[in-house]
Amino acid sequence: MDYESFLKELDIKLADYFNEYKDFICCKVGCSYCCEKGDYPLSDIELRYIMKGYIELDNITKQAVQNNIKNIKKGSTCPFLLDKKCSIYPFRPIICRVHGLAYFCNENIVKVPHCTNIGKNYAKVYSGEEILIEPINENLDTINILNEFITKNQFISSDSSKTTFEIRNLFDWLT
Ligand code: SF4
Ligand code: SF4
C-alpha cells in the first residue's frame, strides 16, 4: 500500500471520529488557531508528500509560501497557512489531520487539542484538567499511525526498536 492510499483510509477513519464527536467540535474553514502556533512534528515521508502538494501550487502561491519559509520561527505560524487556509490541505501531514480530536495517548493520558483552552473543541466537556466524556480510545499520535502504515506494508526494519521514519519539527525540516 502506498502512502497516499494509506492516507485515504486514515481520512475515512478520522472522518468517522470527527462525526462521532461532532457535538464537541467546531472546526470550520478559516479557523486557523491550530496552524498559528506549534511545532508541527512530521516524518520524512510526510514532508515529501507536502512537497508534492507544494509543486502543484501556482507560482504566486509558491512565492507566498517561500516568503513565509524565509521568515519561519520555531513554534510559530505554519508557512503553508495563507489567508487563514492551508495551501497544501490535501497533502497536509498526519498531525494536522488528527488535530481537533481528543484521544488517549496512553492508558491514563488524554490529549486534547490546543484550542480546547480557548473555548473551542471539547471546551464544554473539559474541566481545565480533565475531559468529562470518554475520548477516542486509540492513540492517534503520528508515530503510532506511521507504525500502522509500516505494519500494513510489512517493511519492518531489522532493528524492531526503530521505525523507518524520522520525525522532526517542521521548522527543523525547513531550516
Ligand atoms: S482544531 Fe480548533 S483551532 Fe483548529 S480548526 Fe478545529 S476548532 Fe479551529
Ligand atoms: S500544513 Fe496546513 S493544516 Fe497543517 S499546520 Fe500547516 S497550514 Fe495548518
Short mmCIF file of C-alpha atoms and ligand atoms in Angstrom, two decimals:
data_model
loop_
_atom_site.label_atom_id
_atom_site.label_comp_id
_atom_site.label_asym_id
_atom_site.label_seq_id
_atom_site.Cartn_x
_atom_site.Cartn_y
_atom_site.Cartn_z
CA MET A 1 0.00 0.00 0.00
CA ASP A 2 1.44 3.41 -0.90
CA TYR A 3 1.32 6.38 1.47
CA GLU A 4 -1.43 8.15 -0.49
CA SER A 5 -3.76 5.12 -0.28
CA PHE A 6 -2.95 4.76 3.40
CA LEU A 7 -3.96 8.42 3.94
CA LYS A 8 -7.28 7.82 2.16
CA GLU A 9 -8.04 5.02 4.64
CA LEU A 10 -6.88 7.16 7.54
CA ASP A 11 -9.09 10.07 6.45
CA ILE A 12 -12.14 7.79 6.39
CA LYS A 13 -11.42 6.61 9.93
CA LEU A 14 -10.81 10.17 11.16
CA ALA A 15 -13.97 11.46 9.48
CA ASP A 16 -15.90 8.84 11.47
CA TYR A 17 -14.25 10.07 14.68
CA PHE A 18 -14.97 13.73 13.87
CA ASN A 19 -18.57 12.75 13.20
CA GLU A 20 -18.86 10.72 16.41
CA TYR A 21 -17.66 13.72 18.45
CA LYS A 22 -19.32 16.42 16.35
CA ASP A 23 -21.23 17.84 19.33
CA PHE A 24 -17.91 18.92 20.86
CA ILE A 25 -16.12 20.02 17.68
CA CYS A 26 -16.30 23.42 16.00
CA CYS A 27 -13.64 23.13 13.25
CA LYS A 28 -14.51 25.10 10.13
CA VAL A 29 -12.81 26.68 7.13
CA GLY A 30 -11.00 29.86 8.20
CA CYS A 31 -10.47 28.70 11.78
CA SER A 32 -6.69 28.54 11.86
CA TYR A 33 -5.66 28.86 15.50
CA CYS A 34 -4.15 25.37 15.39
CA CYS A 35 -1.92 26.40 12.44
CA GLU A 36 -0.69 29.61 14.08
CA LYS A 37 1.34 28.28 16.99
CA GLY A 38 3.00 24.90 17.07
CA ASP A 39 5.92 22.64 16.25
CA TYR A 40 4.12 20.53 13.63
CA PRO A 41 6.19 17.34 14.07
CA LEU A 42 6.23 15.21 10.94
CA SER A 43 8.21 12.48 9.26
CA ASP A 44 10.27 12.44 6.08
CA ILE A 45 7.54 10.62 4.15
CA GLU A 46 5.03 13.31 5.18
CA LEU A 47 7.44 16.08 4.18
CA ARG A 48 7.89 14.52 0.75
CA TYR A 49 4.12 14.41 0.37
CA ILE A 50 3.82 18.08 1.39
CA MET A 51 6.42 18.95 -1.26
CA LYS A 52 4.36 17.06 -3.84
CA GLY A 53 1.48 19.40 -2.95
CA TYR A 54 3.73 22.45 -2.99
CA ILE A 55 4.95 21.67 -6.53
CA GLU A 56 1.34 21.69 -7.73
CA LEU A 57 0.71 25.24 -6.40
CA ASP A 58 0.60 28.20 -8.78
CA ASN A 59 3.65 30.44 -8.85
CA ILE A 60 2.12 33.27 -6.79
CA THR A 61 1.10 30.86 -4.01
CA LYS A 62 4.50 29.17 -4.13
CA GLN A 63 6.16 32.58 -3.72
CA ALA A 64 3.96 33.40 -0.72
CA VAL A 65 4.89 30.09 0.93
CA GLN A 66 8.57 30.71 0.13
CA ASN A 67 8.37 34.12 1.82
CA ASN A 68 6.83 32.50 4.88
CA ILE A 69 9.56 29.85 4.95
CA LYS A 70 12.22 32.60 4.80
CA ASN A 71 10.68 34.17 7.93
CA ILE A 72 9.78 30.93 9.72
CA LYS A 73 10.24 30.93 13.50
CA LYS A 74 10.20 27.97 15.88
CA GLY A 75 6.79 27.41 17.47
CA SER A 76 5.14 29.96 15.22
CA THR A 77 2.69 30.03 12.28
CA CYS A 78 2.98 27.24 9.74
CA PRO A 79 4.43 28.63 6.47
CA PHE A 80 1.78 26.80 4.45
CA LEU A 81 -1.01 28.83 6.07
CA LEU A 82 -2.14 31.56 3.67
CA ASP A 83 -5.18 33.78 4.29
CA LYS A 84 -6.15 31.53 7.22
CA LYS A 85 -6.32 28.48 4.95
CA CYS A 86 -3.94 25.57 4.40
CA SER A 87 -2.39 25.98 0.94
CA ILE A 88 -1.49 22.27 0.71
CA TYR A 89 -4.58 20.91 2.52
CA PRO A 90 -4.90 17.52 0.70
CA PHE A 91 -1.18 16.97 1.32
CA ARG A 92 -1.06 18.07 4.96
CA PRO A 93 0.78 15.90 7.49
CA ILE A 94 -0.85 13.39 9.83
CA ILE A 95 -0.81 15.67 12.88
CA CYS A 96 -2.96 18.20 11.00
CA ARG A 97 -5.47 15.51 10.04
CA VAL A 98 -5.77 14.31 13.65
CA HIS A 99 -5.67 17.71 15.33
CA GLY A 100 -9.03 18.69 16.74
CA LEU A 101 -9.77 15.27 18.27
CA ALA A 102 -9.30 14.17 21.89
CA TYR A 103 -7.76 10.72 22.37
CA PHE A 104 -5.95 8.50 24.82
CA CYS A 105 -2.21 8.66 24.07
CA ASN A 106 -1.65 6.05 26.76
CA GLU A 107 -3.82 4.28 29.32
CA ASN A 108 -4.16 7.34 31.55
CA ILE A 109 -3.28 10.39 29.50
CA VAL A 110 -5.75 12.11 27.20
CA LYS A 111 -4.58 14.58 24.54
CA VAL A 112 -6.97 17.42 23.79
CA PRO A 113 -6.49 19.98 21.00
CA HIS A 114 -4.74 23.28 21.85
CA CYS A 115 -7.92 25.17 21.11
CA THR A 116 -9.80 23.48 23.97
CA ASN A 117 -8.21 26.11 26.19
CA ILE A 118 -9.63 28.98 24.13
CA GLY A 119 -13.19 27.68 24.25
CA LYS A 120 -13.20 25.64 21.05
CA ASN A 121 -13.16 21.86 20.60
CA TYR A 122 -14.28 19.90 23.69
CA ALA A 123 -14.28 23.10 25.79
CA LYS A 124 -17.82 22.40 27.03
CA VAL A 125 -16.74 18.99 28.34
CA TYR A 126 -13.31 19.96 29.67
CA SER A 127 -12.85 20.95 33.29
CA GLY A 128 -9.47 22.60 32.76
CA GLU A 129 -7.73 19.45 33.93
CA GLU A 130 -9.74 16.56 32.61
CA ILE A 131 -12.18 15.68 29.91
CA LEU A 132 -15.67 14.75 31.10
CA ILE A 133 -16.56 12.41 28.27
CA GLU A 134 -14.96 9.19 27.01
CA PRO A 135 -12.37 10.26 24.42
CA ILE A 136 -11.25 8.18 21.45
CA ASN A 137 -9.68 5.01 22.73
CA GLU A 138 -6.92 4.93 20.15
CA ASN A 139 -3.51 6.55 20.24
CA LEU A 140 -3.55 8.90 17.24
CA ASP A 141 -0.02 10.23 17.68
CA THR A 142 1.81 10.42 14.36
CA ILE A 143 4.31 7.73 15.32
CA ASN A 144 1.52 5.25 16.07
CA ILE A 145 -0.23 5.99 12.83
CA LEU A 146 3.02 5.60 10.91
CA ASN A 147 3.68 2.30 12.69
CA GLU A 148 0.30 1.14 11.41
CA PHE A 149 1.45 2.08 7.91
CA ILE A 150 4.67 0.12 8.41
CA THR A 151 2.77 -2.91 9.65
CA LYS A 152 0.40 -2.78 6.70
CA ASN A 153 3.38 -2.76 4.38
CA GLN A 154 5.46 -5.17 6.45
CA PHE A 155 8.65 -3.24 5.85
CA ILE A 156 9.75 -3.55 9.44
CA SER A 157 13.44 -2.77 9.90
CA SER A 158 15.81 -5.44 11.20
CA ASP A 159 16.08 -3.46 14.46
CA SER A 160 12.49 -3.67 15.72
CA SER A 161 13.03 -0.75 18.13
CA LYS A 162 13.38 1.63 15.18
CA THR A 163 10.84 2.80 12.64
CA THR A 164 11.70 3.55 9.06
CA PHE A 165 10.69 7.17 9.55
CA GLU A 166 12.44 10.14 11.07
CA ILE A 167 10.22 12.65 12.89
CA ARG A 168 11.31 16.29 13.26
CA ASN A 169 9.51 19.58 13.75
CA LEU A 170 8.55 21.41 10.56
CA PHE A 171 10.92 24.26 11.48
CA ASP A 172 13.84 21.80 11.68
CA TRP A 173 12.99 20.22 8.33
CA LEU A 174 12.78 23.58 6.57
CA THR A 175 15.81 25.38 8.01
S1 SF4 B 1 -8.76 22.23 15.86
FE1 SF4 B 1 -9.53 24.03 16.92
S2 SF4 B 1 -8.38 25.76 16.08
FE2 SF4 B 1 -8.13 24.02 14.68
S3 SF4 B 1 -9.74 24.29 13.15
FE3 SF4 B 1 -10.56 22.96 14.77
S4 SF4 B 1 -11.61 24.37 16.15
FE4 SF4 B 1 -10.26 25.60 14.90
S1 SF4 B 2 0.20 22.05 6.98
FE1 SF4 B 2 -1.74 23.09 6.69
S2 SF4 B 2 -3.12 22.24 8.25
FE2 SF4 B 2 -1.03 21.76 8.86
S3 SF4 B 2 -0.37 23.40 10.25
FE3 SF4 B 2 0.27 23.95 8.16
S4 SF4 B 2 -1.38 25.22 7.36
FE4 SF4 B 2 -2.20 24.09 9.13
#
